[in-house]
Amino acid sequence: AVPGIDGPWHGAIFLAQGMQLSMEVRFTLKDGVLSGVIDIPEQGAKALTLAAVRYEHPSVHFELPAGIGRAKFDGQRDGDKIEGDFAQGAVKCKFTLQRGPLQPAAAAAPLPGVHTEVRIATDGYELAGTLSLPEGKGPFPALIMVTGSGAQTRDENVAGFALFRHLAEHLIAQGIAVLRYDDRGVGASTGNFSNGSTINNAQDAEACFLFLCKQPGIDPARCGILGHSEGGMVAPLVATRVDAVAFMVLLAPSCVKGDALLHRQGELLLRAAGGTEAAVAAKHKLQDAIFHWMRTGEGDDELKTLLDEEAVATYAQMPADSRGDEAEFKANYQRQAKATFDNLWMRFFINYDPADVLRAVRCPTLALFGARDLQVPPSQSKPAIEAAFADRPALLQAVTMPQANHLFQKAFTGGVQEYSMLAKTSVAGLREKISAFVLALPAKR
């Protein structure tokens, strides 16, 4: 008799350069029908429903209709092992499964240093964070970490990579104190994240910076700000308001007006996902209509038409068995699309030009960009920050890190679909460059 495959199987998808995604697949046979679900821990995916599940010994086939395109698994079973080919979009590689459940990943090693949970009072709410001091006797140089756009916790965990925790591990070991905090209304912080803009985020960062400067063991003359992505826009806003800011470390900071960034970002991300020139042109047209509507309230009919056209194109690319009703899909698409741009944060962002504030910065600044960053392309923002510091070039170090994406992982294309598939570490030299910059700075007296 041919053995069944129902039950749990664990294994991995083997990507380029030795990287892999672990997974657990659970097959169920009921009334003669085979179905399954899949967990991919690195992508935060749990119990995703599989499609087209087939087993005709020794061939095993199943598909995942999600992400950047339908993922297909074609394997051959040999006893308690399944091996075969994985394909999703342009990605083609091998996978293996073995009978039995996936074992939980080992817990992350504790950070070095001495850690204190803190609460920072601000305008009607409290920000929760972790203050980490190095071992030994201070006072220590110190920095706060300001997260990128969206609701983030203190570790800034994006696609399974906790960038801020990763950076803190190194900085604390090198003798630099670190304050990480949950965004307003996120994690253990109170307040409401959804009703704020970059200006509100800067007010929160300022409160955290002033708190840090007053803590025992901290050298208030060597306190600075590290900001990633939108945090790289927040840091200069604080530095131009608070003279005590001794330095800034800006990781992938947007240094151009928001609408210009979104135009370039949208184009690069679309091309990385295989978009045609026609698709890029349609994206630009839609973005222009969105910006016009946001600024003037005019053009609602044109915007609705363009969003419908994008919805129809998206619907056509979906697997037939996951489309649902087209009219309902279009209505939901309109509603969800408007929610992404009809808000206070986006209305501020598209009109804000960070260069205006950068020209007023008077503290040493390290600006690091990723050569393969498609969200904040260095070709656009690096010249902008260099121009903003043109009258005081000695204050700025602007460096592009080879092969780095927006999260400063070693990347292949820089597309966001890669983030969860890459090693959960930063490109070589990133952490060392930051710590060397901070430790070399004289105290601001």
PDB file of C-alpha atoms in Angstrom, residues 86-336:
ATOM      1  CA  PHE A  86      10.318  25.611  -5.570  1.00  0.00           C
ATOM      2  CA  ALA A  87       9.283  28.433  -7.921  1.00  0.00           C
ATOM      3  CA  GLN A  88       7.809  31.855  -7.159  1.00  0.00           C
ATOM      4  CA  GLY A  89       8.100  34.618  -9.716  1.00  0.00           C
ATOM      5  CA  ALA A  90      11.728  34.815 -10.795  1.00  0.00           C
ATOM      6  CA  VAL A  91      12.885  32.755  -7.794  1.00  0.00           C
ATOM      7  CA  LYS A  92      13.657  29.100  -8.562  1.00  0.00           C
ATOM      8  CA  CYS A  93      15.398  26.862  -6.052  1.00  0.00           C
ATOM      9  CA  LYS A  94      15.190  23.561  -4.134  1.00  0.00           C
ATOM     10  CA  PHE A  95      13.200  22.549  -1.090  1.00  0.00           C
ATOM     11  CA  THR A  96      13.126  19.569   1.260  1.00  0.00           C
ATOM     12  CA  LEU A  97      10.660  18.250   3.817  1.00  0.00           C
ATOM     13  CA  GLN A  98      10.995  15.567   6.463  1.00  0.00           C
ATOM     14  CA  ARG A  99       8.171  13.949   8.400  1.00  0.00           C
ATOM     15  CA  GLY A 100       7.557  15.533  11.781  1.00  0.00           C
ATOM     16  CA  PRO A 101       6.889  19.034  13.145  1.00  0.00           C
ATOM     17  CA  LEU A 102       9.305  21.948  12.932  1.00  0.00           C
ATOM     18  CA  GLN A 103      11.168  22.515  16.183  1.00  0.00           C
ATOM     19  CA  PRO A 104      10.850  26.006  17.680  1.00  0.00           C
ATOM     20  CA  ALA A 105      13.760  28.355  17.011  1.00  0.00           C
ATOM     21  CA  ALA A 106      16.147  28.975  19.865  1.00  0.00           C
ATOM     22  CA  ALA A 107      15.503  32.161  21.815  1.00  0.00           C
ATOM     23  CA  ALA A 108      17.719  35.121  20.956  1.00  0.00           C
ATOM     24  CA  ALA A 109      20.734  35.534  23.209  1.00  0.00           C
ATOM     25  CA  PRO A 110      20.325  38.293  25.816  1.00  0.00           C
ATOM     26  CA  LEU A 111      21.844  41.657  24.996  1.00  0.00           C
ATOM     27  CA  PRO A 112      25.033  42.648  26.797  1.00  0.00           C
ATOM     28  CA  GLY A 113      24.951  45.349  29.441  1.00  0.00           C
ATOM     29  CA  VAL A 114      22.530  46.409  32.140  1.00  0.00           C
ATOM     30  CA  HIS A 115      18.925  47.031  31.120  1.00  0.00           C
ATOM     31  CA  THR A 116      16.191  49.097  32.719  1.00  0.00           C
ATOM     32  CA  GLU A 117      12.579  49.280  31.586  1.00  0.00           C
ATOM     33  CA  VAL A 118      11.575  52.938  31.486  1.00  0.00           C
ATOM     34  CA  ARG A 119       8.453  55.010  30.894  1.00  0.00           C
ATOM     35  CA  ILE A 120       8.751  58.502  29.441  1.00  0.00           C
ATOM     36  CA  ALA A 121       5.911  60.927  29.983  1.00  0.00           C
ATOM     37  CA  THR A 122       5.003  63.116  27.048  1.00  0.00           C
ATOM     38  CA  ASP A 123       1.894  64.955  25.856  1.00  0.00           C
ATOM     39  CA  GLY A 124      -0.858  62.983  27.588  1.00  0.00           C
ATOM     40  CA  TYR A 125       0.624  59.507  27.157  1.00  0.00           C
ATOM     41  CA  GLU A 126       3.694  57.474  28.039  1.00  0.00           C
ATOM     42  CA  LEU A 127       6.381  55.917  25.861  1.00  0.00           C
ATOM     43  CA  ALA A 128       7.752  52.591  27.068  1.00  0.00           C
ATOM     44  CA  GLY A 129      11.337  51.678  26.351  1.00  0.00           C
ATOM     45  CA  THR A 130      14.529  49.936  27.362  1.00  0.00           C
ATOM     46  CA  LEU A 131      17.579  51.856  28.532  1.00  0.00           C
ATOM     47  CA  SER A 132      20.710  49.724  28.074  1.00  0.00           C
ATOM     48  CA  LEU A 133      24.010  50.708  29.676  1.00  0.00           C
ATOM     49  CA  PRO A 134      27.329  48.968  29.000  1.00  0.00           C
ATOM     50  CA  GLU A 135      29.061  47.041  31.740  1.00  0.00           C
ATOM     51  CA  GLY A 136      31.575  49.059  33.723  1.00  0.00           C
ATOM     52  CA  LYS A 137      31.834  52.614  34.926  1.00  0.00           C
ATOM     53  CA  GLY A 138      30.399  55.525  32.954  1.00  0.00           C
ATOM     54  CA  PRO A 139      29.545  58.103  32.048  1.00  0.00           C
ATOM     55  CA  PHE A 140      28.905  56.641  28.596  1.00  0.00           C
ATOM     56  CA  PRO A 141      28.159  58.186  25.217  1.00  0.00           C
ATOM     57  CA  ALA A 142      24.566  57.406  24.362  1.00  0.00           C
ATOM     58  CA  LEU A 143      21.913  57.558  21.688  1.00  0.00           C
ATOM     59  CA  ILE A 144      18.215  57.061  21.194  1.00  0.00           C
ATOM     60  CA  MET A 145      16.930  54.962  18.290  1.00  0.00           C
ATOM     61  CA  VAL A 146      14.067  56.384  16.229  1.00  0.00           C
ATOM     62  CA  THR A 147      12.132  53.924  14.078  1.00  0.00           C
ATOM     63  CA  GLY A 148      11.020  54.183  10.478  1.00  0.00           C
ATOM     64  CA  SER A 149       7.497  54.761   9.176  1.00  0.00           C
ATOM     65  CA  GLY A 150       4.597  52.705  10.416  1.00  0.00           C
ATOM     66  CA  ALA A 151       3.788  51.412  13.881  1.00  0.00           C
ATOM     67  CA  GLN A 152       7.007  49.957  15.283  1.00  0.00           C
ATOM     68  CA  THR A 153       8.171  48.467  18.546  1.00  0.00           C
ATOM     69  CA  ARG A 154      11.534  49.277  20.096  1.00  0.00           C
ATOM     70  CA  ASP A 155      13.328  46.490  18.180  1.00  0.00           C
ATOM     71  CA  GLU A 156      12.064  47.764  14.780  1.00  0.00           C
ATOM     72  CA  ASN A 157      11.313  44.244  13.635  1.00  0.00           C
ATOM     73  CA  VAL A 158      10.592  44.277   9.887  1.00  0.00           C
ATOM     74  CA  ALA A 159      10.059  41.016   7.971  1.00  0.00           C
ATOM     75  CA  GLY A 160      11.626  39.075  10.835  1.00  0.00           C
ATOM     76  CA  PHE A 161      14.770  41.234  11.086  1.00  0.00           C
ATOM     77  CA  ALA A 162      14.982  43.250  14.325  1.00  0.00           C
ATOM     78  CA  LEU A 163      17.367  45.929  13.075  1.00  0.00           C
ATOM     79  CA  PHE A 164      17.444  48.035  16.252  1.00  0.00           C
ATOM     80  CA  ARG A 165      18.053  45.086  18.531  1.00  0.00           C
ATOM     81  CA  HIS A 166      20.812  43.951  16.178  1.00  0.00           C
ATOM     82  CA  LEU A 167      22.471  47.380  16.269  1.00  0.00           C
ATOM     83  CA  ALA A 168      22.025  47.748  20.028  1.00  0.00           C
ATOM     84  CA  GLU A 169      23.811  44.444  20.652  1.00  0.00           C
ATOM     85  CA  HIS A 170      26.984  45.802  19.066  1.00  0.00           C
ATOM     86  CA  LEU A 171      26.793  49.379  20.359  1.00  0.00           C
ATOM     87  CA  ILE A 172      26.322  48.331  23.993  1.00  0.00           C
ATOM     88  CA  ALA A 173      29.280  45.941  23.728  1.00  0.00           C
ATOM     89  CA  GLN A 174      31.395  48.823  22.402  1.00  0.00           C
ATOM     90  CA  GLY A 175      30.611  51.070  25.368  1.00  0.00           C
ATOM     91  CA  ILE A 176      27.678  53.079  23.976  1.00  0.00           C
ATOM     92  CA  ALA A 177      24.404  53.329  25.904  1.00  0.00           C
ATOM     93  CA  VAL A 178      21.181  52.889  23.944  1.00  0.00           C
ATOM     94  CA  LEU A 179      17.565  53.901  24.545  1.00  0.00           C
ATOM     95  CA  ARG A 180      15.023  52.064  22.372  1.00  0.00           C
ATOM     96  CA  TYR A 181      11.315  52.796  22.716  1.00  0.00           C
ATOM     97  CA  ASP A 182       7.979  51.620  21.360  1.00  0.00           C
ATOM     98  CA  ASP A 183       6.181  54.085  19.114  1.00  0.00           C
ATOM     99  CA  ARG A 184       3.213  55.900  20.595  1.00  0.00           C
ATOM    100  CA  GLY A 185       0.277  53.487  20.899  1.00  0.00           C
ATOM    101  CA  VAL A 186       2.456  50.481  20.014  1.00  0.00           C
ATOM    102  CA  GLY A 187       3.795  47.713  22.244  1.00  0.00           C
ATOM    103  CA  ALA A 188       3.812  48.893  25.845  1.00  0.00           C
ATOM    104  CA  SER A 189       3.451  52.597  24.963  1.00  0.00           C
ATOM    105  CA  THR A 190       0.134  54.362  25.428  1.00  0.00           C
ATOM    106  CA  GLY A 191      -1.446  56.927  23.124  1.00  0.00           C
ATOM    107  CA  ASN A 192      -2.726  56.701  19.555  1.00  0.00           C
ATOM    108  CA  PHE A 193      -0.275  56.139  16.715  1.00  0.00           C
ATOM    109  CA  SER A 194      -2.751  56.626  13.874  1.00  0.00           C
ATOM    110  CA  ASN A 195      -3.503  60.307  14.470  1.00  0.00           C
ATOM    111  CA  GLY A 196       0.085  61.599  14.242  1.00  0.00           C
ATOM    112  CA  SER A 197       2.566  62.814  11.635  1.00  0.00           C
ATOM    113  CA  THR A 198       6.345  63.057  11.410  1.00  0.00           C
ATOM    114  CA  ILE A 199       6.121  66.198  13.547  1.00  0.00           C
ATOM    115  CA  ASN A 200       4.418  64.253  16.341  1.00  0.00           C
ATOM    116  CA  ASN A 201       7.044  61.517  16.035  1.00  0.00           C
ATOM    117  CA  ALA A 202       9.711  64.204  16.425  1.00  0.00           C
ATOM    118  CA  GLN A 203       8.027  65.448  19.610  1.00  0.00           C
ATOM    119  CA  ASP A 204       8.171  61.908  21.009  1.00  0.00           C
ATOM    120  CA  ALA A 205      11.824  61.545  20.019  1.00  0.00           C
ATOM    121  CA  GLU A 206      12.655  64.859  21.673  1.00  0.00           C
ATOM    122  CA  ALA A 207      11.054  63.718  24.936  1.00  0.00           C
ATOM    123  CA  CYS A 208      13.075  60.491  24.822  1.00  0.00           C
ATOM    124  CA  PHE A 209      16.312  62.335  24.044  1.00  0.00           C
ATOM    125  CA  LEU A 210      15.887  64.767  26.936  1.00  0.00           C
ATOM    126  CA  PHE A 211      15.057  61.844  29.230  1.00  0.00           C
ATOM    127  CA  LEU A 212      18.214  60.027  28.142  1.00  0.00           C
ATOM    128  CA  CYS A 213      20.461  63.015  28.847  1.00  0.00           C
ATOM    129  CA  LYS A 214      19.324  63.110  32.475  1.00  0.00           C
ATOM    130  CA  GLN A 215      19.929  59.444  33.331  1.00  0.00           C
ATOM    131  CA  PRO A 216      22.693  58.313  35.720  1.00  0.00           C
ATOM    132  CA  GLY A 217      25.694  56.844  33.906  1.00  0.00           C
ATOM    133  CA  ILE A 218      25.054  58.893  30.750  1.00  0.00           C
ATOM    134  CA  ASP A 219      27.373  61.654  29.549  1.00  0.00           C
ATOM    135  CA  PRO A 220      24.925  64.433  28.569  1.00  0.00           C
ATOM    136  CA  ALA A 221      27.622  66.035  26.415  1.00  0.00           C
ATOM    137  CA  ARG A 222      27.837  62.908  24.213  1.00  0.00           C
ATOM    138  CA  CYS A 223      24.163  62.143  23.542  1.00  0.00           C
ATOM    139  CA  GLY A 224      22.879  61.744  20.013  1.00  0.00           C
ATOM    140  CA  ILE A 225      20.123  60.329  17.836  1.00  0.00           C
ATOM    141  CA  LEU A 226      20.098  57.348  15.481  1.00  0.00           C
ATOM    142  CA  GLY A 227      17.168  57.331  13.069  1.00  0.00           C
ATOM    143  CA  HIS A 228      16.236  54.832  10.375  1.00  0.00           C
ATOM    144  CA  SER A 229      14.179  55.762   7.298  1.00  0.00           C
ATOM    145  CA  GLU A 230      11.499  58.182   8.580  1.00  0.00           C
ATOM    146  CA  GLY A 231      13.537  58.253  11.795  1.00  0.00           C
ATOM    147  CA  GLY A 232      16.260  59.832   9.648  1.00  0.00           C
ATOM    148  CA  MET A 233      13.814  62.688   8.986  1.00  0.00           C
ATOM    149  CA  VAL A 234      12.827  62.911  12.644  1.00  0.00           C
ATOM    150  CA  ALA A 235      16.397  63.197  13.980  1.00  0.00           C
ATOM    151  CA  PRO A 236      17.218  66.519  12.223  1.00  0.00           C
ATOM    152  CA  LEU A 237      13.931  68.008  13.427  1.00  0.00           C
ATOM    153  CA  VAL A 238      15.029  67.291  17.013  1.00  0.00           C
ATOM    154  CA  ALA A 239      18.658  68.311  16.442  1.00  0.00           C
ATOM    155  CA  THR A 240      17.641  71.751  15.178  1.00  0.00           C
ATOM    156  CA  ARG A 241      15.391  72.281  18.205  1.00  0.00           C
ATOM    157  CA  VAL A 242      17.625  70.892  20.959  1.00  0.00           C
ATOM    158  CA  ASP A 243      21.191  72.196  21.212  1.00  0.00           C
ATOM    159  CA  ALA A 244      22.241  69.233  23.375  1.00  0.00           C
ATOM    160  CA  VAL A 245      22.104  66.821  20.405  1.00  0.00           C
ATOM    161  CA  ALA A 246      25.817  66.054  19.973  1.00  0.00           C
ATOM    162  CA  PHE A 247      25.568  63.897  16.840  1.00  0.00           C
ATOM    163  CA  MET A 248      23.232  62.140  14.430  1.00  0.00           C
ATOM    164  CA  VAL A 249      23.423  58.753  12.726  1.00  0.00           C
ATOM    165  CA  LEU A 250      20.952  58.646   9.836  1.00  0.00           C
ATOM    166  CA  LEU A 251      20.243  55.258   8.246  1.00  0.00           C
ATOM    167  CA  ALA A 252      18.554  55.468   4.829  1.00  0.00           C
ATOM    168  CA  PRO A 253      17.208  58.966   5.499  1.00  0.00           C
ATOM    169  CA  SER A 254      14.874  60.467   2.931  1.00  0.00           C
ATOM    170  CA  CYS A 255      16.376  63.826   2.052  1.00  0.00           C
ATOM    171  CA  VAL A 256      13.991  64.941  -0.712  1.00  0.00           C
ATOM    172  CA  LYS A 257      10.373  66.084  -0.763  1.00  0.00           C
ATOM    173  CA  GLY A 258       7.943  63.280  -0.017  1.00  0.00           C
ATOM    174  CA  ASP A 259       6.128  63.248  -3.355  1.00  0.00           C
ATOM    175  CA  ALA A 260       9.446  62.982  -5.229  1.00  0.00           C
ATOM    176  CA  LEU A 261      10.543  60.084  -3.027  1.00  0.00           C
ATOM    177  CA  LEU A 262       7.266  58.207  -3.528  1.00  0.00           C
ATOM    178  CA  HIS A 263       7.498  58.661  -7.302  1.00  0.00           C
ATOM    179  CA  ARG A 264      10.998  57.198  -7.445  1.00  0.00           C
ATOM    180  CA  GLN A 265      10.282  54.520  -4.838  1.00  0.00           C
ATOM    181  CA  GLY A 266       7.146  53.347  -6.615  1.00  0.00           C
ATOM    182  CA  GLU A 267       8.977  53.112  -9.914  1.00  0.00           C
ATOM    183  CA  LEU A 268      11.910  51.112  -8.546  1.00  0.00           C
ATOM    184  CA  LEU A 269       9.805  48.704  -6.496  1.00  0.00           C
ATOM    185  CA  LEU A 270       7.465  48.080  -9.423  1.00  0.00           C
ATOM    186  CA  ARG A 271      10.333  47.358 -11.783  1.00  0.00           C
ATOM    187  CA  ALA A 272      11.947  45.033  -9.222  1.00  0.00           C
ATOM    188  CA  ALA A 273       8.689  43.070  -9.120  1.00  0.00           C
ATOM    189  CA  GLY A 274       8.722  42.713 -12.925  1.00  0.00           C
ATOM    190  CA  GLY A 275       6.525  45.709 -13.809  1.00  0.00           C
ATOM    191  CA  THR A 276       6.543  46.965 -17.388  1.00  0.00           C
ATOM    192  CA  GLU A 277       7.178  50.535 -18.571  1.00  0.00           C
ATOM    193  CA  ALA A 278       3.433  50.847 -19.130  1.00  0.00           C
ATOM    194  CA  ALA A 279       2.816  49.794 -15.520  1.00  0.00           C
ATOM    195  CA  VAL A 280       5.357  52.362 -14.297  1.00  0.00           C
ATOM    196  CA  ALA A 281       3.683  55.105 -16.334  1.00  0.00           C
ATOM    197  CA  ALA A 282       0.277  54.101 -14.931  1.00  0.00           C
ATOM    198  CA  LYS A 283       1.711  54.163 -11.395  1.00  0.00           C
ATOM    199  CA  HIS A 284       3.078  57.693 -11.887  1.00  0.00           C
ATOM    200  CA  LYS A 285      -0.256  58.879 -13.286  1.00  0.00           C
ATOM    201  CA  LEU A 286      -2.111  57.428 -10.311  1.00  0.00           C
ATOM    202  CA  GLN A 287       0.335  58.977  -7.830  1.00  0.00           C
ATOM    203  CA  ASP A 288      -0.046  62.402  -9.463  1.00  0.00           C
ATOM    204  CA  ALA A 289      -3.817  62.095  -9.193  1.00  0.00           C
ATOM    205  CA  ILE A 290      -3.514  61.103  -5.524  1.00  0.00           C
ATOM    206  CA  PHE A 291      -1.220  64.033  -4.695  1.00  0.00           C
ATOM    207  CA  HIS A 292      -3.487  66.487  -6.545  1.00  0.00           C
ATOM    208  CA  TRP A 293      -6.567  65.180  -4.733  1.00  0.00           C
ATOM    209  CA  MET A 294      -4.822  65.349  -1.350  1.00  0.00           C
ATOM    210  CA  ARG A 295      -3.696  68.941  -1.883  1.00  0.00           C
ATOM    211  CA  THR A 296      -6.837  70.373  -3.467  1.00  0.00           C
ATOM    212  CA  GLY A 297      -9.699  67.948  -2.844  1.00  0.00           C
ATOM    213  CA  GLU A 298     -10.293  67.996  -6.598  1.00  0.00           C
ATOM    214  CA  GLY A 299     -10.249  65.171  -9.161  1.00  0.00           C
ATOM    215  CA  ASP A 300     -12.209  62.610  -7.181  1.00  0.00           C
ATOM    216  CA  ASP A 301     -13.772  61.047 -10.295  1.00  0.00           C
ATOM    217  CA  GLU A 302     -10.408  60.695 -12.067  1.00  0.00           C
ATOM    218  CA  LEU A 303      -8.852  59.186  -8.945  1.00  0.00           C
ATOM    219  CA  LYS A 304     -11.678  56.667  -8.621  1.00  0.00           C
ATOM    220  CA  THR A 305     -11.267  55.679 -12.288  1.00  0.00           C
ATOM    221  CA  LEU A 306      -7.513  55.206 -11.951  1.00  0.00           C
ATOM    222  CA  LEU A 307      -7.876  53.154  -8.770  1.00  0.00           C
ATOM    223  CA  ASP A 308     -10.465  50.978 -10.515  1.00  0.00           C
ATOM    224  CA  GLU A 309      -8.058  50.408 -13.394  1.00  0.00           C
ATOM    225  CA  GLU A 310      -5.317  49.361 -10.973  1.00  0.00           C
ATOM    226  CA  ALA A 311      -7.779  47.106  -9.135  1.00  0.00           C
ATOM    227  CA  VAL A 312      -8.820  45.410 -12.378  1.00  0.00           C
ATOM    228  CA  ALA A 313      -5.168  44.812 -13.320  1.00  0.00           C
ATOM    229  CA  THR A 314      -4.436  43.403  -9.865  1.00  0.00           C
ATOM    230  CA  TYR A 315      -7.535  41.197  -9.962  1.00  0.00           C
ATOM    231  CA  ALA A 316      -6.542  39.787 -13.351  1.00  0.00           C
ATOM    232  CA  GLN A 317      -3.156  38.688 -12.006  1.00  0.00           C
ATOM    233  CA  MET A 318      -4.639  36.797  -9.052  1.00  0.00           C
ATOM    234  CA  PRO A 319      -5.172  33.022  -9.164  1.00  0.00           C
ATOM    235  CA  ALA A 320      -8.703  32.270 -10.331  1.00  0.00           C
ATOM    236  CA  ASP A 321      -9.560  30.289  -7.203  1.00  0.00           C
ATOM    237  CA  SER A 322      -8.705  33.207  -4.870  1.00  0.00           C
ATOM    238  CA  ARG A 323     -10.319  36.152  -6.694  1.00  0.00           C
ATOM    239  CA  GLY A 324     -13.821  36.238  -5.278  1.00  0.00           C
ATOM    240  CA  ASP A 325     -16.369  38.714  -6.609  1.00  0.00           C
ATOM    241  CA  GLU A 326     -14.783  41.362  -8.870  1.00  0.00           C
ATOM    242  CA  ALA A 327     -17.123  44.209  -7.871  1.00  0.00           C
ATOM    243  CA  GLU A 328     -16.516  43.525  -4.181  1.00  0.00           C
ATOM    244  CA  PHE A 329     -12.772  43.341  -4.810  1.00  0.00           C
ATOM    245  CA  LYS A 330     -12.817  46.739  -6.574  1.00  0.00           C
ATOM    246  CA  ALA A 331     -14.811  48.345  -3.768  1.00  0.00           C
ATOM    247  CA  ASN A 332     -12.429  46.996  -1.122  1.00  0.00           C
ATOM    248  CA  TYR A 333      -9.450  48.071  -3.211  1.00  0.00           C
ATOM    249  CA  GLN A 334     -10.786  51.660  -3.390  1.00  0.00           C
ATOM    250  CA  ARG A 335     -11.413  51.729   0.354  1.00  0.00           C
ATOM    251  CA  GLN A 336      -8.041  50.273   1.337  1.00  0.00           C
TER     252      GLN A 336
END
